[in-house]
C-alpha cells in the first residue's frame, strides 16, 4: 500500500522514491539512479497512439462522422436558405395548415434522431469492440506502473 503525499510533486533528494513506484531506485557506483527498464505510462500511450489498431479505430470514426456531419450541415443550411430566400415555397400548404416549412422543420428533428441512431449503431458494430480491445491492452500494459 502506497502512502504518498498528494501535495508532494517532486520528491526530496535522498528520499528513495525516485521512480514513482514506491520502491527506492537502484543506485549505481557513481550514486546516480539507474533508469527504470519499464516504459512509462506516457510511452505506453504513445505506442498505442501510433499502433495500427488505434489508427483503424480513428479511421472508422472519421469515415462515418465527417460525411454525416457534412450532410447534416448542408441539410440544415438548405433549410435556413430556403426559409429566407424562398418564403413563397416554404409557405406552400401541404395538408391543411401544415406547410412546407413545417414539414422541413420537423424533418430536421427526424434527421437528428436518425443520425443519432445511425451513429450509435455504427459505433456498436464497427468501433466499440476494437476500442475496447485497445483499452484492455493499454490497461494491461500500464498495470503496476506508479501513475
XYZ file of N, CA, C and O in Angstrom:
588
model
N 0.844 -1.175 0.000
C 0.000 0.000 0.000
C 0.891 1.240 0.000
O 1.820 1.334 0.794
N 0.575 2.164 -0.912
C 1.352 3.395 -1.004
C 0.701 4.477 -0.174
O -0.502 4.653 -0.199
N 1.515 5.199 0.543
C 1.029 6.320 1.335
C 1.759 7.573 0.890
O 2.558 8.149 1.623
N 1.484 8.010 -0.326
C 2.150 9.185 -0.871
C 1.442 10.448 -0.429
O 0.231 10.475 -0.225
N 2.215 11.500 -0.322
C 1.661 12.808 -0.030
C 1.189 13.410 -1.352
O 1.999 13.640 -2.254
N -0.125 13.646 -1.537
C -0.605 14.160 -2.832
C -0.114 15.562 -3.146
O -0.166 15.994 -4.271
N 0.399 16.290 -2.136
C 0.867 17.644 -2.365
C 2.358 17.682 -2.678
O 2.912 18.714 -2.978
N 3.026 16.539 -2.591
C 4.460 16.470 -2.826
C 4.709 16.039 -4.263
O 4.730 14.859 -4.579
N 4.875 17.020 -5.165
C 5.068 16.712 -6.583
C 6.475 16.209 -6.885
O 6.669 15.360 -7.726
N 7.450 16.764 -6.235
C 8.833 16.412 -6.504
C 9.430 15.850 -5.227
O 9.524 16.559 -4.224
N 9.835 14.577 -5.230
C 10.418 14.023 -4.013
C 11.747 14.691 -3.686
O 12.504 15.069 -4.571
N 11.999 14.839 -2.403
C 13.251 15.446 -1.957
C 14.402 14.490 -2.251
O 14.221 13.274 -2.208
N 15.588 15.018 -2.553
C 16.736 14.143 -2.829
C 17.010 13.244 -1.628
O 16.966 13.665 -0.483
N 17.265 11.981 -1.931
C 17.610 11.045 -0.885
C 16.423 10.384 -0.212
O 16.590 9.589 0.693
N 15.192 10.698 -0.641
C 14.022 10.069 -0.029
C 13.777 8.684 -0.586
O 12.998 7.938 -0.047
N 14.385 8.344 -1.703
C 14.317 6.994 -2.231
C 13.267 6.780 -3.292
O 13.508 6.080 -4.247
N 12.120 7.365 -3.210
C 11.022 7.085 -4.143
C 11.258 7.832 -5.449
O 10.458 8.642 -5.869
N 12.363 7.547 -6.109
C 12.775 8.277 -7.298
C 12.024 7.870 -8.554
O 11.879 8.651 -9.463
N 11.551 6.618 -8.621
C 10.925 6.148 -9.856
C 9.412 6.148 -9.796
O 8.756 5.721 -10.730
N 8.802 6.615 -8.707
C 7.350 6.741 -8.626
C 6.631 5.449 -8.331
O 5.416 5.408 -8.371
N 7.314 4.383 -8.012
C 6.656 3.098 -7.774
C 6.534 2.768 -6.306
O 5.938 1.767 -5.947
N 7.099 3.567 -5.434
C 7.076 3.251 -4.017
C 8.280 2.440 -3.600
O 8.450 2.122 -2.440
N 9.145 2.090 -4.544
C 10.353 1.321 -4.271
C 11.540 2.231 -4.541
O 11.550 2.969 -5.523
N 12.521 2.166 -3.682
C 13.691 3.018 -3.877
C 14.394 2.649 -5.176
O 14.543 1.482 -5.512
N 14.816 3.659 -5.916
C 15.524 3.426 -7.165
C 16.920 2.911 -6.867
O 17.555 3.321 -5.906
N 17.384 2.018 -7.707
C 18.723 1.464 -7.527
C 19.756 2.514 -7.904
O 19.558 3.268 -8.854
N 20.832 2.546 -7.160
C 21.895 3.498 -7.447
C 23.103 2.737 -7.980
O 23.441 1.662 -7.485
N 23.771 3.312 -8.985
C 24.975 2.679 -9.490
C 26.182 3.173 -8.676
O 26.024 3.879 -7.689
N 27.384 2.829 -9.086
C 28.587 3.170 -8.317
C 28.777 4.669 -8.185
O 29.336 5.139 -7.197
N 28.326 5.437 -9.166
C 28.510 6.887 -9.102
C 27.465 7.559 -8.229
O 27.537 8.749 -7.979
N 26.453 6.808 -7.789
C 25.409 7.390 -6.943
C 24.209 7.875 -7.737
O 23.254 8.370 -7.174
N 24.257 7.755 -9.060
C 23.131 8.187 -9.894
C 22.117 7.054 -9.991
O 22.475 5.882 -9.971
N 20.871 7.410 -10.086
C 19.812 6.409 -10.187
C 19.866 5.742 -11.555
O 20.050 6.404 -12.574
N 19.715 4.407 -11.571
C 19.677 3.685 -12.834
C 18.318 3.914 -13.489
O 17.304 4.001 -12.807
N 18.285 4.003 -14.802
C 16.994 4.197 -15.464
C 16.119 2.960 -15.292
O 16.604 1.832 -15.270
N 14.823 3.201 -15.135
C 13.863 2.111 -14.972
C 13.665 1.437 -16.332
O 13.362 2.105 -17.316
N 13.833 0.099 -16.417
C 13.702 -0.571 -17.717
C 12.252 -0.629 -18.196
O 12.018 -0.833 -19.377
N 11.286 -0.439 -17.312
C 9.875 -0.482 -17.733
C 9.497 0.835 -18.399
O 9.948 1.900 -17.982
N 8.652 0.777 -19.414
C 8.216 2.029 -20.054
C 7.248 2.781 -19.140
O 6.552 2.185 -18.321
N 7.223 4.071 -19.293
C 6.295 4.884 -18.511
C 4.911 4.820 -19.145
O 4.740 4.356 -20.273
N 3.924 5.309 -18.412
C 2.554 5.340 -18.938
C 2.495 6.195 -20.210
O 1.805 5.847 -21.169
N 3.229 7.291 -20.228
C 3.241 8.155 -21.417
C 3.798 7.408 -22.624
O 3.267 7.521 -23.735
N 4.855 6.631 -22.405
C 5.429 5.855 -23.503
C 4.433 4.819 -24.019
O 4.325 4.594 -25.222
N 3.717 4.200 -23.097
C 2.728 3.192 -23.492
C 1.613 3.829 -24.301
O 1.214 3.310 -25.348
N 1.111 4.981 -23.846
C 0.034 5.635 -24.581
C 0.498 6.137 -25.944
O -0.260 6.092 -26.910
N 1.735 6.593 -26.039
C 2.264 6.987 -27.346
C 2.380 5.784 -28.270
O 2.081 5.873 -29.462
N 2.800 4.663 -27.725
C 2.894 3.434 -28.518
C 1.512 3.015 -29.026
O 1.353 2.652 -30.197
N 0.511 3.085 -28.159
C -0.855 2.738 -28.569
C -1.352 3.723 -29.617
O -1.973 3.334 -30.608
N -1.064 5.002 -29.411
C -1.491 6.034 -30.362
C -0.899 5.803 -31.750
O -1.545 6.076 -32.756
N 0.299 5.268 -31.803
C 0.967 5.008 -33.087
C 0.599 3.649 -33.688
O 0.995 3.347 -34.804
N -0.152 2.843 -32.958
C -0.454 1.485 -33.419
C -1.451 1.480 -34.574
O -2.252 2.406 -34.739
N -1.399 0.412 -35.362
C -2.330 0.267 -36.478
C -3.765 0.099 -35.993
O -4.698 0.581 -36.636
N -3.951 -0.569 -34.854
C -5.302 -0.774 -34.320
C -5.945 0.558 -33.948
O -7.126 0.791 -34.233
N -5.175 1.451 -33.332
C -5.700 2.768 -32.973
C -6.024 3.579 -34.224
O -7.073 4.221 -34.304
N -5.141 3.521 -35.190
C -5.389 4.238 -36.451
C -6.655 3.725 -37.138
O -7.405 4.494 -37.728
N -6.880 2.426 -37.063
C -8.077 1.845 -37.681
C -9.344 2.325 -36.976
O -10.333 2.653 -37.632
N -9.328 2.388 -35.664
C -10.488 2.889 -34.923
C -10.751 4.341 -35.293
O -11.897 4.734 -35.554
N -9.714 5.153 -35.336
C -9.877 6.570 -35.713
C -10.357 6.710 -37.167
O -11.184 7.564 -37.465
N -9.836 5.866 -38.057
C -10.249 5.929 -39.465
C -11.726 5.592 -39.590
O -12.468 6.271 -40.297
N -12.162 4.549 -38.897
C -13.578 4.188 -38.940
C -14.446 5.303 -38.383
O -15.537 5.570 -38.901
N -14.004 5.948 -37.331
C -14.738 7.077 -36.751
C -14.865 8.218 -37.763
O -15.957 8.721 -38.014
N -13.740 8.596 -38.338
C -13.752 9.716 -39.296
C -14.568 9.406 -40.550
O -15.222 10.289 -41.097
N -14.517 8.148 -41.012
C -15.258 7.778 -42.227
C -16.753 7.867 -42.031
O -17.493 7.991 -43.002
N -17.228 7.782 -40.806
C -18.653 7.953 -40.564
C -18.982 9.408 -40.219
O -19.904 9.994 -40.773
N -18.232 9.986 -39.294
C -18.588 11.295 -38.743
C -18.450 12.415 -39.767
O -19.324 13.285 -39.857
N -17.383 12.433 -40.540
C -17.178 13.542 -41.480
C -18.304 13.627 -42.522
O -18.910 14.697 -42.669
N -18.649 12.546 -43.231
C -19.750 12.666 -44.187
C -21.107 12.931 -43.525
O -21.914 13.706 -44.049
N -21.343 12.320 -42.375
C -22.625 12.524 -41.696
C -22.771 13.972 -41.232
O -23.835 14.582 -41.396
N -21.709 14.524 -40.659
C -21.753 15.911 -40.205
C -21.917 16.862 -41.388
O -22.693 17.829 -41.318
N -21.215 16.593 -42.466
C -21.329 17.439 -43.653
C -22.745 17.375 -44.237
O -23.335 18.414 -44.578
N -23.308 16.185 -44.351
C -24.665 16.036 -44.892
C -25.681 16.759 -44.016
O -26.565 17.451 -44.521
N -25.547 16.609 -42.696
C -26.494 17.272 -41.810
C -26.338 18.783 -41.871
O -27.340 19.520 -41.888
N -25.113 19.270 -41.932
C -24.893 20.713 -42.025
C -25.472 21.274 -43.324
O -26.123 22.330 -43.320
N -25.273 20.572 -44.430
C -25.848 21.026 -45.707
C -27.374 21.021 -45.667
O -28.018 21.943 -46.175
N -27.950 19.990 -45.066
C -29.405 19.908 -44.936
C -29.922 21.067 -44.088
O -30.924 21.703 -44.409
N -29.234 21.387 -42.986
C -29.642 22.499 -42.127
C -29.507 23.827 -42.865
O -30.418 24.663 -42.824
N -28.386 24.027 -43.552
C -28.195 25.280 -44.291
C -29.200 25.417 -45.429
O -29.684 26.526 -45.716
N -29.543 24.304 -46.093
C -30.562 24.363 -47.148
C -31.901 24.810 -46.574
O -32.626 25.600 -47.191
N -32.237 24.332 -45.400
C -33.480 24.733 -44.738
C -33.463 26.230 -44.422
O -34.424 26.949 -44.709
N -32.350 26.714 -43.859
C -32.254 28.131 -43.497
C -32.282 29.007 -44.750
O -32.990 30.020 -44.802
N -31.536 28.604 -45.775
C -31.505 29.397 -47.017
C -32.880 29.410 -47.676
O -33.361 30.461 -48.130
N -33.546 28.256 -47.728
C -34.882 28.203 -48.328
C -35.871 29.043 -47.529
O -36.731 29.718 -48.113
N -35.746 29.030 -46.221
C -36.664 29.811 -45.391
C -36.483 31.308 -45.598
O -37.447 32.071 -45.514
N -35.260 31.746 -45.888
C -35.016 33.182 -46.044
C -35.132 33.662 -47.488
O -35.487 34.813 -47.718
N -34.841 32.794 -48.452
C -34.842 33.254 -49.844
C -36.081 32.829 -50.635
O -36.345 33.412 -51.686
N -36.791 31.825 -50.156
C -37.971 31.359 -50.887
C -39.170 31.237 -49.942
O -39.680 30.149 -49.706
N -39.648 32.380 -49.428
C -40.766 32.312 -48.484
C -42.055 31.781 -49.129
O -42.850 31.117 -48.454
N -42.217 32.002 -50.407
C -43.427 31.505 -51.067
C -43.411 29.976 -51.131
O -44.444 29.332 -50.923
N -42.260 29.394 -51.410
C -42.135 27.943 -51.426
C -42.385 27.363 -50.040
O -43.103 26.378 -49.895
N -41.801 27.976 -49.026
C -41.938 27.464 -47.671
C -43.367 27.630 -47.144
O -43.795 26.860 -46.287
N -44.105 28.610 -47.668
C -45.484 28.853 -47.216
C -46.497 27.980 -47.950
O -47.681 27.977 -47.591
N -46.068 27.257 -48.973
C -46.991 26.423 -49.744
C -47.598 25.351 -48.844
O -46.889 24.608 -48.177
N -48.917 25.252 -48.820
C -49.559 24.257 -47.948
C -49.326 22.828 -48.449
O -49.285 22.566 -49.641
N -49.179 21.918 -47.496
C -49.002 20.505 -47.807
C -50.279 19.758 -47.475
O -50.803 19.014 -48.302
N -50.766 19.959 -46.271
C -52.004 19.321 -45.833
C -52.646 20.204 -44.772
O -52.120 20.318 -43.665
N -53.743 20.852 -45.106
C -54.420 21.729 -44.147
C -53.544 22.917 -43.802
O -53.089 23.642 -44.665
N -53.293 23.097 -42.500
C -52.482 24.220 -42.036
C -50.987 23.893 -42.047
O -50.162 24.743 -41.743
N -50.640 22.683 -42.413
C -49.227 22.272 -42.448
C -48.632 22.702 -43.785
O -49.146 22.356 -44.846
N -47.523 23.465 -43.705
C -46.880 23.920 -44.936
C -45.499 23.275 -45.091
O -45.047 22.503 -44.251
N -44.816 23.605 -46.178
C -43.511 23.032 -46.486
C -42.503 23.354 -45.386
O -41.692 22.494 -45.004
N -42.536 24.552 -44.844
C -41.595 24.942 -43.793
C -41.775 24.070 -42.554
O -40.784 23.658 -41.928
N -43.011 23.776 -42.190
C -43.252 22.930 -41.014
C -42.768 21.501 -41.256
O -42.177 20.885 -40.367
N -43.005 20.994 -42.447
C -42.545 19.647 -42.771
C -41.016 19.602 -42.752
O -40.413 18.662 -42.195
N -40.371 20.606 -43.331
C -38.906 20.644 -43.346
C -38.354 20.809 -41.931
O -37.347 20.190 -41.568
N -38.991 21.630 -41.105
C -38.558 21.812 -39.723
C -38.681 20.522 -38.923
O -37.776 20.156 -38.163
N -39.799 19.817 -39.088
C -39.950 18.523 -38.422
C -38.960 17.505 -38.987
O -38.482 16.624 -38.262
N -38.639 17.648 -40.267
C -37.625 16.787 -40.880
C -36.260 16.994 -40.242
O -35.467 16.054 -40.145
N -35.985 18.227 -39.778
C -34.725 18.485 -39.072
C -34.658 17.648 -37.791
O -33.629 17.049 -37.494
N -35.754 17.619 -37.041
C -35.785 16.801 -35.826
C -35.651 15.320 -36.155
O -34.916 14.589 -35.504
N -36.375 14.894 -37.171
C -36.329 13.489 -37.552
C -34.915 13.076 -37.966
O -34.420 12.023 -37.545
N -34.245 13.907 -38.752
C -32.886 13.549 -39.178
C -31.904 13.592 -38.007
O -30.928 12.839 -38.000
N -32.157 14.447 -37.015
C -31.310 14.455 -35.821
C -31.391 13.112 -35.109
O -30.372 12.514 -34.755
N -32.607 12.627 -34.887
C -32.779 11.337 -34.224
C -32.248 10.192 -35.084
O -31.627 9.260 -34.571
N -32.478 10.269 -36.380
C -31.982 9.235 -37.288
C -30.452 9.193 -37.298
O -29.844 8.116 -37.260
N -29.835 10.354 -37.318
C -28.377 10.421 -37.304
C -27.817 9.905 -35.977
O -26.798 9.204 -35.957
N -28.474 10.220 -34.878
C -28.039 9.706 -33.579
C -28.112 8.185 -33.550
O -27.186 7.512 -33.089
N -29.203 7.633 -34.039
C -29.356 6.179 -34.091
C -28.278 5.557 -34.985
O -27.660 4.555 -34.621
N -28.046 6.170 -36.161
C -27.055 5.632 -37.095
C -25.646 5.690 -36.490
O -24.856 4.750 -36.656
N -25.344 6.768 -35.767
C -24.035 6.883 -35.130
C -23.864 5.807 -34.053
O -22.817 5.150 -33.985
N -24.863 5.617 -33.215
C -24.775 4.605 -32.161
C -24.638 3.205 -32.766
O -23.856 2.383 -32.280
N -25.368 2.944 -33.825
C -25.287 1.639 -34.477
C -23.910 1.419 -35.099
O -23.307 0.355 -34.975
N -23.417 2.440 -35.783
C -22.097 2.350 -36.399
C -21.027 2.132 -35.335
O -20.130 1.300 -35.507
N -21.104 2.860 -34.246
C -20.117 2.696 -33.173
C -20.182 1.286 -32.599
O -19.146 0.652 -32.381
N -21.386 0.799 -32.373
C -21.542 -0.535 -31.791
C -21.013 -1.626 -32.722
O -20.338 -2.552 -32.284
N -21.284 -1.498 -34.010
C -20.909 -2.545 -34.959
C -19.482 -2.423 -35.493
O -18.869 -3.435 -35.845
N -18.940 -1.210 -35.581
C -17.668 -1.021 -36.274
C -16.499 -0.591 -35.385
O -15.355 -0.758 -35.767
N -16.795 0.039 -34.212
C -15.685 0.594 -33.441
C -15.608 0.118 -32.005
O -14.513 0.031 -31.458
N -16.704 -0.157 -31.364
C -16.686 -0.431 -29.930
C -15.809 -1.617 -29.560
O -15.052 -1.557 -28.597
N -15.888 -2.707 -30.300
C -15.098 -3.885 -29.959
C -13.606 -3.583 -30.097
O -12.814 -3.909 -29.224
N -13.215 -2.936 -31.189
C -11.796 -2.618 -31.390
C -11.302 -1.624 -30.348
O -10.192 -1.759 -29.819
N -12.124 -0.630 -30.015
C -11.732 0.350 -28.998
C -11.635 -0.303 -27.624
O -10.731 0.006 -26.842
N -12.543 -1.214 -27.318
C -12.492 -1.919 -26.043
C -11.247 -2.803 -25.964
O -10.596 -2.865 -24.912
N -10.898 -3.452 -27.058
C -9.674 -4.256 -27.083
C -8.438 -3.377 -26.853
O -7.530 -3.748 -26.107
N -8.400 -2.209 -27.495
C -7.287 -1.276 -27.280
C -7.224 -0.835 -25.823
O -6.146 -0.774 -25.225
N -8.369 -0.515 -25.262
C -8.409 -0.072 -23.871
C -7.918 -1.183 -22.949
O -7.147 -0.950 -22.022
N -8.365 -2.399 -23.197
C -7.949 -3.529 -22.370
C -6.435 -3.733 -22.464
O -5.769 -3.912 -21.444
N -5.908 -3.712 -23.681
C -4.466 -3.884 -23.870
C -3.679 -2.780 -23.168
O -2.653 -3.032 -22.533
N -4.166 -1.550 -23.279
C -3.490 -0.417 -22.652
C -3.502 -0.552 -21.138
O -2.489 -0.316 -20.475
N -4.618 -0.964 -20.579
C -4.683 -1.138 -19.128
C -3.771 -2.271 -18.675
O -3.163 -2.190 -17.615
N -3.679 -3.322 -19.472
C -2.770 -4.412 -19.126
C -1.320 -3.942 -19.157
O -0.517 -4.333 -18.308
N -0.974 -3.112 -20.132
C 0.402 -2.625 -20.230
C 0.743 -1.663 -19.096
O 1.878 -1.607 -18.655
N -0.238 -0.868 -18.649
C 0.027 0.129 -17.599
C -0.178 -0.435 -16.202
O 0.129 0.237 -15.226
N -0.680 -1.648 -16.093
C -0.907 -2.240 -14.771
C 0.425 -2.341 -14.024
O 1.419 -2.785 -14.549
N 0.424 -1.901 -12.798
C 1.626 -1.987 -11.983
C 2.523 -0.767 -12.067
O 3.476 -0.649 -11.322
N 2.239 0.148 -12.987
C 3.041 1.368 -13.058
C 2.562 2.318 -11.966
O 1.377 2.427 -11.703
N 3.468 3.020 -11.354
C 3.092 4.027 -10.371
C 2.694 5.288 -11.092
O 3.512 6.132 -11.359
N 1.428 5.412 -11.446
C 0.965 6.538 -12.264
C 0.924 7.813 -11.517
O 0.623 8.049 -10.464
